[in-house]
Amino acid sequence: MSEREPGYKAPDLGLVGAEHVRRYQETGGEVGYMWNGVPTLLLTTTGRRSGQPRTSAMIFGRDGDDYLVVASMGGAPQHPQWYRNLEATPEAEIQVRAEHLPVTARTASEDERPRLWKIVTEVWPNYDVYQSRTERRIPVVVLSPT
């Protein structure tokens, strides 16, 4: 990862991971909803092996009533754990600011992915750089409120 990659803008990593989740939960999103100038939500999945809830903070876009998240992991060669959890159990919960919503997750189809990819890269242009770092097709995940 390098700021020398065309189109890559290094984010401020002052609030990441478990600390981001904790502060977001404690403040109803007052701290953590906006991260590096973009909106984030908390996604709680069910661990596919443990059965325990697992919460991640992530950037999101919107497509109508649906929330869009990207399983990029910065362009790593493997899918993130939260994505693998959703493949096993697509029922999840999101927190957007103070609102908690049950959702059902699905991976965008190949037909709809280009349109949805445009939405998410308008929010976070680094996704294009992340895609260039890996040979895997980075999934766009559609979270539909239930």
mmCIF file of C-alpha atoms in Angstrom:
data_model
loop_
_atom_site.group_PDB
_atom_site.id
_atom_site.type_symbol
_atom_site.label_atom_id
_atom_site.label_comp_id
_atom_site.label_asym_id
_atom_site.label_seq_id
_atom_site.Cartn_x
_atom_site.Cartn_y
_atom_site.Cartn_z
ATOM 1 C CA MET A 1 0.000 0.000 0.000
ATOM 2 C CA SER A 2 1.414 3.283 -1.031
ATOM 3 C CA GLU A 3 0.251 6.826 -1.484
ATOM 4 C CA ARG A 4 2.096 6.560 -4.798
ATOM 5 C CA GLU A 5 -0.659 4.339 -6.202
ATOM 6 C CA PRO A 6 -2.726 6.427 -8.632
ATOM 7 C CA GLY A 7 -6.010 7.441 -7.048
ATOM 8 C CA TYR A 8 -5.098 6.223 -3.563
ATOM 9 C CA LYS A 9 -5.689 8.559 -0.649
ATOM 10 C CA ALA A 10 -4.343 7.276 2.661
ATOM 11 C CA PRO A 11 -7.049 7.425 5.348
ATOM 12 C CA ASP A 12 -6.578 8.714 8.879
ATOM 13 C CA LEU A 13 -6.408 5.534 10.947
ATOM 14 C CA GLY A 14 -6.887 7.254 14.320
ATOM 15 C CA LEU A 15 -10.200 5.454 14.839
ATOM 16 C CA VAL A 16 -10.251 1.866 13.539
ATOM 17 C CA GLY A 17 -11.278 -1.661 14.420
ATOM 18 C CA ALA A 18 -12.640 -2.468 17.874
ATOM 19 C CA GLU A 19 -12.101 1.116 19.063
ATOM 20 C CA HIS A 20 -14.213 2.459 16.190
ATOM 21 C CA VAL A 21 -16.995 -0.019 17.018
ATOM 22 C CA ARG A 22 -16.849 0.764 20.756
ATOM 23 C CA ARG A 23 -16.991 4.555 20.325
ATOM 24 C CA TYR A 24 -19.781 4.282 17.719
ATOM 25 C CA GLN A 25 -21.862 2.079 20.045
ATOM 26 C CA GLU A 26 -21.221 4.236 23.123
ATOM 27 C CA THR A 27 -22.258 7.454 21.392
ATOM 28 C CA GLY A 28 -25.056 6.248 19.116
ATOM 29 C CA GLY A 29 -22.844 7.098 16.167
ATOM 30 C CA GLU A 30 -22.039 10.649 17.296
ATOM 31 C CA VAL A 31 -18.422 9.486 17.231
ATOM 32 C CA GLY A 32 -17.567 7.219 14.322
ATOM 33 C CA TYR A 33 -20.495 7.726 11.936
ATOM 34 C CA MET A 34 -18.382 10.092 9.852
ATOM 35 C CA TRP A 35 -14.928 8.601 9.257
ATOM 36 C CA ASN A 36 -12.438 10.253 6.904
ATOM 37 C CA GLY A 37 -15.309 12.309 5.491
ATOM 38 C CA VAL A 38 -17.545 9.339 4.642
ATOM 39 C CA PRO A 39 -20.444 7.678 6.478
ATOM 40 C CA THR A 40 -19.983 4.388 8.282
ATOM 41 C CA LEU A 41 -22.317 1.846 9.791
ATOM 42 C CA LEU A 42 -21.827 -1.037 12.181
ATOM 43 C CA LEU A 43 -22.553 -4.485 10.783
ATOM 44 C CA THR A 44 -23.169 -7.307 13.234
ATOM 45 C CA THR A 45 -22.924 -10.792 11.751
ATOM 46 C CA THR A 46 -23.086 -14.236 13.326
ATOM 47 C CA GLY A 47 -19.722 -15.984 13.494
ATOM 48 C CA ARG A 48 -19.944 -18.982 11.179
ATOM 49 C CA ARG A 49 -17.944 -21.193 13.542
ATOM 50 C CA SER A 50 -18.517 -19.594 16.937
ATOM 51 C CA GLY A 51 -22.147 -18.589 16.541
ATOM 52 C CA GLN A 52 -21.220 -15.380 18.406
ATOM 53 C CA PRO A 53 -22.071 -11.868 17.238
ATOM 54 C CA ARG A 54 -19.231 -10.101 15.405
ATOM 55 C CA THR A 55 -19.400 -6.348 14.768
ATOM 56 C CA SER A 56 -17.422 -4.382 12.193
ATOM 57 C CA ALA A 57 -17.448 -0.715 11.249
ATOM 58 C CA MET A 58 -17.606 -0.095 7.533
ATOM 59 C CA ILE A 59 -18.124 2.542 4.915
ATOM 60 C CA PHE A 60 -21.464 2.359 3.151
ATOM 61 C CA GLY A 61 -23.379 3.667 0.175
ATOM 62 C CA ARG A 62 -27.098 3.648 -0.492
ATOM 63 C CA ASP A 63 -29.205 2.252 -3.301
ATOM 64 C CA GLY A 64 -32.810 3.132 -2.526
ATOM 65 C CA ASP A 65 -33.664 1.517 0.810
ATOM 66 C CA ASP A 66 -30.650 -0.797 0.616
ATOM 67 C CA TYR A 67 -27.255 -0.243 2.217
ATOM 68 C CA LEU A 68 -24.152 -1.187 0.227
ATOM 69 C CA VAL A 69 -20.884 -2.366 1.767
ATOM 70 C CA VAL A 70 -17.749 -3.653 0.071
ATOM 71 C CA ALA A 71 -15.797 -6.779 1.039
ATOM 72 C CA SER A 72 -12.483 -5.219 0.019
ATOM 73 C CA MET A 73 -10.150 -5.762 2.976
ATOM 74 C CA GLY A 74 -7.870 -3.228 1.299
ATOM 75 C CA GLY A 75 -7.377 -5.517 -1.688
ATOM 76 C CA ALA A 76 -6.189 -8.541 0.286
ATOM 77 C CA PRO A 77 -6.272 -11.853 -1.614
ATOM 78 C CA GLN A 78 -9.009 -13.324 0.618
ATOM 79 C CA HIS A 79 -12.485 -12.193 1.617
ATOM 80 C CA PRO A 80 -12.914 -10.562 5.044
ATOM 81 C CA GLN A 81 -14.327 -12.687 7.860
ATOM 82 C CA TRP A 82 -17.535 -10.646 8.074
ATOM 83 C CA TYR A 83 -18.273 -11.492 4.434
ATOM 84 C CA ARG A 84 -17.692 -15.196 5.023
ATOM 85 C CA ASN A 85 -20.011 -14.974 8.043
ATOM 86 C CA LEU A 86 -22.740 -13.420 5.862
ATOM 87 C CA GLU A 87 -22.337 -16.175 3.280
ATOM 88 C CA ALA A 88 -23.128 -18.683 6.048
ATOM 89 C CA THR A 89 -25.868 -16.616 7.743
ATOM 90 C CA PRO A 90 -27.201 -13.710 5.674
ATOM 91 C CA GLU A 91 -29.428 -12.397 8.458
ATOM 92 C CA ALA A 92 -27.603 -9.602 10.280
ATOM 93 C CA GLU A 93 -28.078 -6.240 11.968
ATOM 94 C CA ILE A 94 -26.783 -2.816 11.109
ATOM 95 C CA GLN A 95 -26.507 0.298 13.224
ATOM 96 C CA VAL A 96 -26.661 3.603 11.361
ATOM 97 C CA ARG A 97 -26.062 6.375 13.876
ATOM 98 C CA ALA A 98 -28.440 5.402 16.722
ATOM 99 C CA GLU A 99 -30.819 3.336 14.566
ATOM 100 C CA HIS A 100 -30.622 -0.472 14.642
ATOM 101 C CA LEU A 101 -32.039 -2.351 11.655
ATOM 102 C CA PRO A 102 -32.327 -6.065 10.903
ATOM 103 C CA VAL A 103 -31.078 -6.794 7.380
ATOM 104 C CA THR A 104 -30.656 -9.650 4.955
ATOM 105 C CA ALA A 105 -27.410 -9.678 3.000
ATOM 106 C CA ARG A 106 -26.719 -10.825 -0.524
ATOM 107 C CA THR A 107 -23.807 -10.410 -2.896
ATOM 108 C CA ALA A 108 -24.595 -8.167 -5.859
ATOM 109 C CA SER A 109 -25.059 -10.101 -9.089
ATOM 110 C CA GLU A 110 -22.595 -9.651 -11.942
ATOM 111 C CA ASP A 111 -25.310 -7.752 -13.847
ATOM 112 C CA GLU A 112 -25.940 -5.204 -11.094
ATOM 113 C CA ARG A 113 -22.373 -4.945 -9.777
ATOM 114 C CA PRO A 114 -21.129 -2.257 -12.242
ATOM 115 C CA ARG A 115 -23.941 0.127 -11.256
ATOM 116 C CA LEU A 116 -23.484 -0.551 -7.537
ATOM 117 C CA TRP A 117 -19.672 -0.362 -7.808
ATOM 118 C CA LYS A 118 -20.075 3.155 -9.218
ATOM 119 C CA ILE A 119 -22.165 4.136 -6.174
ATOM 120 C CA VAL A 120 -19.639 2.812 -3.652
ATOM 121 C CA THR A 121 -16.585 4.216 -5.444
ATOM 122 C CA GLU A 122 -18.210 7.648 -5.486
ATOM 123 C CA VAL A 123 -18.320 7.362 -1.691
ATOM 124 C CA TRP A 124 -14.812 5.833 -1.314
ATOM 125 C CA PRO A 125 -12.639 6.052 -4.459
ATOM 126 C CA ASN A 126 -9.955 3.867 -2.851
ATOM 127 C CA TYR A 127 -12.097 0.807 -3.691
ATOM 128 C CA ASP A 128 -10.830 1.051 -7.275
ATOM 129 C CA VAL A 129 -7.257 0.914 -5.963
ATOM 130 C CA TYR A 130 -8.123 -2.020 -3.685
ATOM 131 C CA GLN A 131 -9.566 -3.906 -6.687
ATOM 132 C CA SER A 132 -6.320 -3.302 -8.605
ATOM 133 C CA ARG A 133 -4.357 -4.952 -5.767
ATOM 134 C CA THR A 134 -6.074 -8.327 -6.002
ATOM 135 C CA GLU A 135 -7.130 -10.881 -8.561
ATOM 136 C CA ARG A 136 -10.321 -11.734 -6.669
ATOM 137 C CA ARG A 137 -13.509 -9.952 -7.664
ATOM 138 C CA ILE A 138 -14.266 -7.729 -4.660
ATOM 139 C CA PRO A 139 -17.916 -8.284 -3.699
ATOM 140 C CA VAL A 140 -20.443 -5.515 -3.251
ATOM 141 C CA VAL A 141 -22.851 -6.620 -0.540
ATOM 142 C CA VAL A 142 -26.454 -5.452 -0.563
ATOM 143 C CA LEU A 143 -27.974 -5.149 2.912
ATOM 144 C CA SER A 144 -31.764 -5.000 2.649
ATOM 145 C CA PRO A 145 -33.752 -3.970 5.743
ATOM 146 C CA THR A 146 -36.242 -6.665 6.754
#
